[in-house]
Amino acid sequence: MSSRLKDVAARAGVSVRTVSNVVSGTASVAAGTRRRVEEAIEELGYRPNLAARSLRAGRTGIIGLAIPELHSPYFAELAGRLVREAQRRSWTVIIDQTGGEAEAERRLLAQGGERAMDGLIISPWALDSAELAAAAPGTPLVLLGERSPHGVADRVAVDNVMAAREATEFLLAQGRRRIAAIGLQPHLRNGTAVLRAEGYRGALRQAGLEPVVEAERAVEALHRADGARAMAELLDSGSVPDAVFAFSDELALGALHTAHTRGLRVPDDMAVVGFDDIEDGHYSNPALTTVSPDKQQIAERSLQCLADRIYSPGTAVPPQDLVVPHRLVRRASA
C-alpha cells in the first residue's frame, strides 16, 4: 500500500499541514522540520498525487524558466539548481531561451498569461518593467538580474555595483594601476554591464585614478571569443594593462587565451578577474579568480517568491526586491 500524507506526518512527528506545506512549498517551514519531513518522505517512498492536487487547485504543477542563453555556463548552472529545487516542490520546469530578444520574451510571458504555466521565472534582457507587466498580467512572475521591478514583480539579483567594486579594489590592493574592463554592452537594456562598470569606475576614483575610456572595452556578447577579441584590442592599442576585470568568466577565459598567445604571464605581467564562478574557471590555466554569486540562494529565493504568489494569489503583499550574497574567490589568475 502506498504511503499517505498522514503516514509521513506520523513518521516525522509533525502535523499533516506541515507535511503539506513542505510538499507544496505554500509556506515557510523551519529548516530542521523540513529536513525531518523530507527524510520521512524518502523513507516511506511517499509520492503526492500531483494530478489530483493540481486539478483541485486549478493549477498545472508546471512553471516556466526563461533565460537568455541555454549554452551559457552561468545560466546552465543556475537552471540546474532551479530544477533541483523545483523538484523538491513537485514542480515541473519548462526551460526556454530568449536570446535576449524582446519578441521572444513577450511570447514566453504571454504563454504564462494563458495559464499554460502556474508562474514564470525570467531573466529579461530586452523588455522594461512596464512591458513585462503588460505582457503577463496576473501571472506570478519572478525577475532575475538587473531589470528594476518597480512594483511589477519580485526580483532576485546580486549587488553588481558592490561586487564589481570589490573585484577592482582587490586588484588595486595588489598594486595594479592600469586596470582595464572588458564587458560593456551599450546595446542591451538589462543594466548588468552598466552596474558593473559603475562599480569598477567607483573603485578607481576612490583610489585617486580617473577611468580611461580606452581601457574599457565593449563586447557584443559575454562569450570567450568576445573576451579574446577585446583583449587583443587592448594589447594592440599600445597601452598594455597590468590587470583586467572581465564582466563574465567566459570573457575572462577568452582574455586569458589571448594573453597566453601574446606571451604575457598571468598573473605576473597581468592579473585577470572574472565574474560568475563557472566550473570552467576552476580548471583554466591559471585557475580564474572570480566574483561568485550565491547561485543556490538565487534558486531557492526565486522559487519561494514564486510559491508565495502561486499559492496566495489574492494576498496584497508588495513585490520583493531581494539581493543575494556574493564573494570574491581568489585563485591563481590574480
Tab-separated table of C-alpha atoms in Angstrom:
chain	number	residue	atom	x	y	z
A	1	MET	CA	0.000	0.000	0.000
A	2	SER	CA	1.345	3.428	-0.909
A	3	SER	CA	2.104	5.842	1.906
A	4	ARG	CA	-0.236	8.715	2.681
A	5	LEU	CA	0.284	12.252	3.899
A	6	LYS	CA	-0.663	11.299	7.459
A	7	ASP	CA	1.892	8.460	7.414
A	8	VAL	CA	4.642	10.947	6.612
A	9	ALA	CA	3.369	13.291	9.340
A	10	ALA	CA	3.439	10.476	11.916
A	11	ARG	CA	6.955	9.393	10.922
A	12	ALA	CA	8.290	12.982	11.074
A	13	GLY	CA	6.358	13.872	14.237
A	14	VAL	CA	4.633	16.861	12.677
A	15	SER	CA	1.142	17.819	11.565
A	16	VAL	CA	-0.361	16.858	8.225
A	17	ARG	CA	-0.494	20.585	7.419
A	18	THR	CA	3.273	20.875	7.909
A	19	VAL	CA	3.899	17.970	5.533
A	20	SER	CA	1.571	19.572	3.004
A	21	ASN	CA	3.458	22.864	3.308
A	22	VAL	CA	6.790	21.127	2.699
A	23	VAL	CA	5.483	19.213	-0.318
A	24	SER	CA	3.748	22.172	-1.925
A	25	GLY	CA	6.026	24.972	-0.793
A	26	THR	CA	2.989	27.004	0.232
A	27	ALA	CA	4.526	28.288	3.458
A	28	SER	CA	7.877	28.705	5.123
A	29	VAL	CA	8.939	25.724	7.240
A	30	ALA	CA	11.870	25.696	9.684
A	31	ALA	CA	14.954	24.037	8.239
A	32	GLY	CA	15.106	21.288	10.861
A	33	THR	CA	11.430	20.452	10.450
A	34	ARG	CA	11.703	20.469	6.670
A	35	ARG	CA	14.639	18.063	6.882
A	36	ARG	CA	12.679	15.606	9.078
A	37	VAL	CA	9.729	15.708	6.695
A	38	GLU	CA	11.929	15.179	3.640
A	39	GLU	CA	13.650	12.233	5.329
A	40	ALA	CA	10.258	10.701	6.179
A	41	ILE	CA	9.098	11.200	2.582
A	42	GLU	CA	12.196	9.425	1.318
A	43	GLU	CA	11.961	6.572	3.838
A	44	LEU	CA	8.279	5.918	3.121
A	45	GLY	CA	8.522	6.478	-0.622
A	46	TYR	CA	5.636	8.952	-0.461
A	47	ARG	CA	4.616	10.442	-3.791
A	48	PRO	CA	1.875	13.106	-3.882
A	49	ASN	CA	-0.954	12.771	-6.360
A	50	LEU	CA	0.063	15.778	-8.403
A	51	ALA	CA	-2.665	15.468	-11.000
A	52	ALA	CA	-5.463	15.419	-8.431
A	53	ARG	CA	-3.937	18.191	-6.379
A	54	SER	CA	-3.422	20.439	-9.376
A	55	LEU	CA	-6.916	19.759	-10.680
A	56	ARG	CA	-8.482	20.712	-7.353
A	57	ALA	CA	-6.441	23.892	-7.106
A	58	GLY	CA	-6.788	24.891	-10.753
A	59	ARG	CA	-3.027	24.651	-11.266
A	60	THR	CA	-0.814	22.696	-13.645
A	61	GLY	CA	2.186	21.969	-11.420
A	62	ILE	CA	4.326	23.455	-14.201
A	63	ILE	CA	6.455	26.589	-14.025
A	64	GLY	CA	8.491	28.243	-16.728
A	65	LEU	CA	12.116	29.367	-16.731
A	66	ALA	CA	13.145	31.808	-19.462
A	67	ILE	CA	16.867	32.518	-19.770
A	68	PRO	CA	18.759	34.367	-22.494
A	69	GLU	CA	21.185	31.564	-23.413
A	70	LEU	CA	20.987	27.840	-22.742
A	71	HIS	CA	24.630	27.376	-23.718
A	72	SER	CA	25.874	29.934	-21.182
A	73	PRO	CA	27.652	28.050	-18.375
A	74	TYR	CA	26.323	30.512	-15.795
A	75	PHE	CA	22.694	30.160	-16.864
A	76	ALA	CA	23.095	26.399	-17.294
A	77	GLU	CA	24.382	26.027	-13.732
A	78	LEU	CA	21.637	28.275	-12.393
A	79	ALA	CA	18.955	26.392	-14.336
A	80	GLY	CA	20.200	23.106	-12.896
A	81	ARG	CA	19.847	24.423	-9.365
A	82	LEU	CA	16.387	25.824	-10.089
A	83	VAL	CA	15.215	22.491	-11.499
A	84	ARG	CA	16.500	20.558	-8.485
A	85	GLU	CA	14.798	22.940	-6.067
A	86	ALA	CA	11.587	22.828	-8.094
A	87	GLN	CA	11.598	19.035	-7.971
A	88	ARG	CA	11.589	19.237	-4.190
A	89	ARG	CA	8.305	21.113	-4.517
A	90	SER	CA	6.992	18.533	-7.015
A	91	TRP	CA	7.042	21.118	-9.790
A	92	THR	CA	7.976	20.514	-13.397
A	93	VAL	CA	10.105	23.188	-15.058
A	94	ILE	CA	9.835	24.082	-18.737
A	95	ILE	CA	13.013	25.864	-19.863
A	96	ASP	CA	13.247	28.105	-22.908
A	97	GLN	CA	15.746	30.644	-24.171
A	98	THR	CA	15.030	34.140	-25.397
A	99	GLY	CA	18.340	35.172	-26.925
A	100	GLY	CA	17.731	38.454	-25.155
A	101	GLU	CA	15.187	39.318	-27.862
A	102	ALA	CA	12.109	41.358	-26.990
A	103	GLU	CA	9.678	39.301	-29.092
A	104	ALA	CA	10.841	36.022	-27.536
A	105	GLU	CA	10.419	37.476	-24.053
A	106	ARG	CA	6.904	38.675	-24.917
A	107	ARG	CA	5.976	35.255	-26.309
A	108	LEU	CA	7.048	33.396	-23.178
A	109	LEU	CA	5.320	35.880	-20.909
A	110	ALA	CA	2.127	35.523	-22.933
A	111	GLN	CA	2.247	31.745	-22.527
A	112	GLY	CA	2.246	32.227	-18.791
A	113	GLY	CA	-0.698	34.587	-19.080
A	114	GLU	CA	-2.653	31.936	-20.960
A	115	ARG	CA	-2.267	29.657	-17.912
A	116	ALA	CA	-0.036	27.160	-19.674
A	117	MET	CA	2.156	27.621	-16.578
A	118	ASP	CA	1.469	28.426	-12.942
A	119	GLY	CA	4.235	31.003	-12.917
A	120	LEU	CA	7.393	32.148	-14.655
A	121	ILE	CA	10.970	32.967	-13.673
A	122	ILE	CA	12.642	35.107	-16.313
A	123	SER	CA	15.949	36.867	-16.825
A	124	PRO	CA	14.863	39.712	-19.142
A	125	TRP	CA	17.387	41.426	-21.364
A	126	ALA	CA	15.077	43.384	-23.654
A	127	LEU	CA	11.758	44.331	-22.044
A	128	ASP	CA	11.439	47.073	-19.450
A	129	SER	CA	9.251	46.848	-16.350
A	130	ALA	CA	6.131	48.310	-17.971
A	131	GLU	CA	6.376	45.894	-20.899
A	132	LEU	CA	6.866	42.957	-18.538
A	133	ALA	CA	3.711	43.843	-16.642
A	134	ALA	CA	1.675	44.331	-19.821
A	135	ALA	CA	2.892	41.091	-21.381
A	136	ALA	CA	1.912	38.890	-18.434
A	137	PRO	CA	-0.962	40.437	-16.469
A	138	GLY	CA	-1.865	38.352	-13.454
A	139	THR	CA	0.909	35.813	-13.981
A	140	PRO	CA	3.062	35.016	-10.917
A	141	LEU	CA	6.409	36.360	-12.052
A	142	VAL	CA	9.958	36.489	-10.680
A	143	LEU	CA	12.671	38.529	-12.384
A	144	LEU	CA	16.345	37.561	-12.280
A	145	GLY	CA	19.004	40.205	-12.711
A	146	GLU	CA	19.009	43.930	-13.057
A	147	ARG	CA	15.645	44.782	-14.518
A	148	SER	CA	14.133	47.019	-11.837
A	149	PRO	CA	10.690	45.618	-10.957
A	150	HIS	CA	9.034	48.961	-9.970
A	151	GLY	CA	6.225	47.107	-8.218
A	152	VAL	CA	5.659	44.746	-11.151
A	153	ALA	CA	7.134	41.526	-9.777
A	154	ASP	CA	9.530	40.007	-7.276
A	155	ARG	CA	13.175	40.306	-8.246
A	156	VAL	CA	16.248	38.347	-7.162
A	157	ALA	CA	19.679	39.754	-8.010
A	158	VAL	CA	23.276	40.279	-6.957
A	159	ASP	CA	24.584	43.703	-5.950
A	160	ASN	CA	26.595	44.142	-9.134
A	161	VAL	CA	27.912	47.581	-8.209
A	162	MET	CA	29.374	46.352	-4.932
A	163	ALA	CA	30.672	43.105	-6.445
A	164	ALA	CA	32.483	44.930	-9.250
A	165	ARG	CA	33.857	47.479	-6.809
A	166	GLU	CA	35.253	44.719	-4.601
A	167	ALA	CA	36.865	42.959	-7.564
A	168	THR	CA	38.547	46.193	-8.679
A	169	GLU	CA	39.614	47.077	-5.135
A	170	PHE	CA	41.207	43.643	-4.875
A	171	LEU	CA	43.334	44.402	-7.933
A	172	LEU	CA	44.195	47.868	-6.644
A	173	ALA	CA	45.318	46.376	-3.324
A	174	GLN	CA	47.859	44.304	-5.275
A	175	GLY	CA	49.389	47.491	-6.639
A	176	ARG	CA	47.754	47.263	-10.054
A	177	ARG	CA	47.117	50.699	-11.529
A	178	ARG	CA	46.392	50.166	-15.243
A	179	ILE	CA	43.204	48.167	-14.764
A	180	ALA	CA	41.111	47.563	-17.865
A	181	ALA	CA	37.470	46.472	-18.013
A	182	ILE	CA	36.020	44.069	-20.589
A	183	GLY	CA	32.285	43.624	-20.905
A	184	LEU	CA	30.413	46.873	-21.535
A	185	GLN	CA	27.232	46.224	-23.558
A	186	PRO	CA	25.623	49.515	-24.615
A	187	HIS	CA	23.241	47.674	-26.986
A	188	LEU	CA	21.473	45.832	-24.132
A	189	ARG	CA	18.832	47.210	-21.777
A	190	ASN	CA	19.185	44.811	-18.846
A	191	GLY	CA	21.647	47.044	-16.996
A	192	THR	CA	24.061	44.426	-15.652
A	193	ALA	CA	27.074	45.743	-17.535
A	194	VAL	CA	26.158	49.326	-16.614
A	195	LEU	CA	26.181	48.478	-12.917
A	196	ARG	CA	29.431	46.504	-13.101
A	197	ALA	CA	31.050	49.405	-14.936
A	198	GLU	CA	29.782	51.746	-12.229
A	199	GLY	CA	31.397	49.644	-9.505
A	200	TYR	CA	34.669	49.385	-11.461
A	201	ARG	CA	34.871	53.138	-12.056
A	202	GLY	CA	33.901	53.948	-8.489
A	203	ALA	CA	36.761	51.859	-7.111
A	204	LEU	CA	39.245	53.548	-9.432
A	205	ARG	CA	38.080	57.023	-8.436
A	206	GLN	CA	38.188	56.101	-4.757
A	207	ALA	CA	41.851	55.193	-5.304
A	208	GLY	CA	42.530	58.522	-7.000
A	209	LEU	CA	42.587	57.083	-10.514
A	210	GLU	CA	40.405	58.507	-13.254
A	211	PRO	CA	38.832	55.845	-15.504
A	212	VAL	CA	40.262	55.816	-19.021
A	213	VAL	CA	37.840	55.345	-21.907
A	214	GLU	CA	40.427	53.399	-23.919
A	215	ALA	CA	40.716	50.880	-21.083
A	216	GLU	CA	37.014	49.995	-21.250
A	217	ARG	CA	36.035	47.538	-23.964
A	218	ALA	CA	32.512	46.904	-25.218
A	219	VAL	CA	31.511	43.434	-26.402
A	220	GLU	CA	28.637	42.065	-28.446
A	221	ALA	CA	28.167	39.074	-26.144
A	222	LEU	CA	29.706	37.677	-22.950
A	223	HIS	CA	31.420	34.737	-24.635
A	224	ARG	CA	35.027	33.553	-24.816
A	225	ALA	CA	35.530	34.809	-28.375
A	226	ASP	CA	34.361	38.283	-27.363
A	227	GLY	CA	36.803	38.318	-24.462
A	228	ALA	CA	39.640	37.178	-26.696
A	229	ARG	CA	38.899	39.935	-29.233
A	230	ALA	CA	38.605	42.600	-26.549
A	231	MET	CA	41.929	41.584	-25.013
A	232	ALA	CA	43.575	41.732	-28.446
A	233	GLU	CA	42.188	45.241	-28.924
A	234	LEU	CA	43.621	46.316	-25.580
A	235	LEU	CA	47.054	44.915	-26.363
A	236	ASP	CA	47.058	46.406	-29.868
A	237	SER	CA	46.137	49.847	-28.516
A	238	GLY	CA	49.690	50.345	-27.276
A	239	SER	CA	48.746	50.735	-23.602
A	240	VAL	CA	49.052	47.287	-22.076
A	241	PRO	CA	47.083	46.964	-18.818
A	242	ASP	CA	48.544	45.322	-15.747
A	243	ALA	CA	45.139	43.916	-14.784
A	244	VAL	CA	41.784	43.135	-16.397
A	245	PHE	CA	38.375	42.912	-14.782
A	246	ALA	CA	36.069	40.940	-17.080
A	247	PHE	CA	32.313	41.187	-16.565
A	248	SER	CA	31.865	37.416	-17.020
A	249	ASP	CA	34.058	34.345	-16.590
A	250	GLU	CA	33.630	33.467	-20.261
A	251	LEU	CA	35.067	36.868	-21.202
A	252	ALA	CA	37.895	36.328	-18.726
A	253	LEU	CA	38.714	32.903	-20.196
A	254	GLY	CA	38.889	34.422	-23.670
A	255	ALA	CA	41.128	37.189	-22.346
A	256	LEU	CA	43.418	34.597	-20.749
A	257	HIS	CA	43.716	32.803	-24.080
A	258	THR	CA	44.830	35.958	-25.897
A	259	ALA	CA	47.250	36.872	-23.113
A	260	HIS	CA	48.909	33.462	-23.408
A	261	THR	CA	49.166	33.620	-27.193
A	262	ARG	CA	50.775	37.068	-26.913
A	263	GLY	CA	53.396	35.775	-24.481
A	264	LEU	CA	52.085	37.504	-21.354
A	265	ARG	CA	52.411	35.768	-17.998
A	266	VAL	CA	49.306	35.718	-15.820
A	267	PRO	CA	49.334	36.994	-13.140
A	268	ASP	CA	52.967	38.228	-13.253
A	269	ASP	CA	52.528	40.561	-16.218
A	270	MET	CA	48.766	40.924	-15.981
A	271	ALA	CA	46.152	39.843	-13.425
A	272	VAL	CA	42.712	38.692	-14.595
A	273	VAL	CA	39.480	38.606	-12.584
A	274	GLY	CA	36.153	37.308	-13.876
A	275	PHE	CA	32.548	37.209	-12.703
A	276	ASP	CA	30.120	34.252	-12.257
A	277	ASP	CA	32.322	31.463	-10.828
A	278	ILE	CA	31.523	28.929	-13.543
A	279	GLU	CA	33.070	25.470	-13.378
A	280	ASP	CA	35.438	26.108	-16.299
A	281	GLY	CA	37.239	28.745	-14.252
A	282	HIS	CA	38.334	26.131	-11.721
A	283	TYR	CA	40.286	24.306	-14.445
A	284	SER	CA	41.683	27.117	-16.593
A	285	ASN	CA	45.419	27.719	-16.612
A	286	PRO	CA	45.875	29.567	-14.351
A	287	ALA	CA	42.674	28.957	-12.399
A	288	LEU	CA	40.453	32.007	-12.538
A	289	THR	CA	39.924	34.490	-9.721
A	290	THR	CA	36.261	35.483	-9.863
A	291	VAL	CA	33.216	37.013	-8.218
A	292	SER	CA	30.973	34.166	-7.086
A	293	PRO	CA	27.242	34.923	-6.800
A	294	ASP	CA	25.367	32.583	-4.467
A	295	LYS	CA	23.543	30.626	-7.189
A	296	GLN	CA	21.900	28.324	-4.672
A	297	GLN	CA	20.286	31.253	-2.899
A	298	ILE	CA	19.173	32.699	-6.224
A	299	ALA	CA	17.399	29.413	-6.956
A	300	GLU	CA	15.875	28.966	-3.511
A	301	ARG	CA	14.652	32.527	-3.079
A	302	SER	CA	13.293	32.763	-6.623
A	303	LEU	CA	11.202	29.635	-6.140
A	304	GLN	CA	9.986	30.737	-2.717
A	305	CYS	CA	8.842	34.059	-4.189
A	306	LEU	CA	7.053	32.207	-6.953
A	307	ALA	CA	5.423	29.794	-4.493
A	308	ASP	CA	4.175	32.691	-2.371
A	309	ARG	CA	2.469	34.199	-5.435
A	310	ILE	CA	1.084	30.937	-6.797
A	311	TYR	CA	-0.433	29.710	-3.551
A	312	SER	CA	-1.601	33.096	-2.260
A	313	PRO	CA	-2.835	34.860	-5.418
A	314	GLY	CA	-5.123	37.276	-3.583
A	315	THR	CA	-2.627	38.346	-0.927
A	316	ALA	CA	-1.736	42.026	-1.181
A	317	VAL	CA	1.986	41.654	-0.466
A	318	PRO	CA	4.241	44.191	-2.219
A	319	PRO	CA	6.756	42.651	-4.623
A	320	GLN	CA	10.112	41.925	-3.030
A	321	ASP	CA	13.474	43.165	-4.273
A	322	LEU	CA	15.920	40.562	-2.939
A	323	VAL	CA	19.710	40.803	-3.025
A	324	VAL	CA	21.670	37.568	-2.638
A	325	PRO	CA	25.249	37.375	-1.308
A	326	HIS	CA	28.391	37.198	-3.388
A	327	ARG	CA	32.068	36.631	-2.579
A	328	LEU	CA	35.403	37.074	-4.278
A	329	VAL	CA	37.066	33.704	-4.877
A	330	ARG	CA	40.816	34.120	-5.187
A	331	ARG	CA	42.649	31.657	-7.414
A	332	ALA	CA	45.865	31.799	-9.445
A	333	SER	CA	44.992	34.400	-12.106
A	334	ALA	CA	45.202	37.345	-9.687
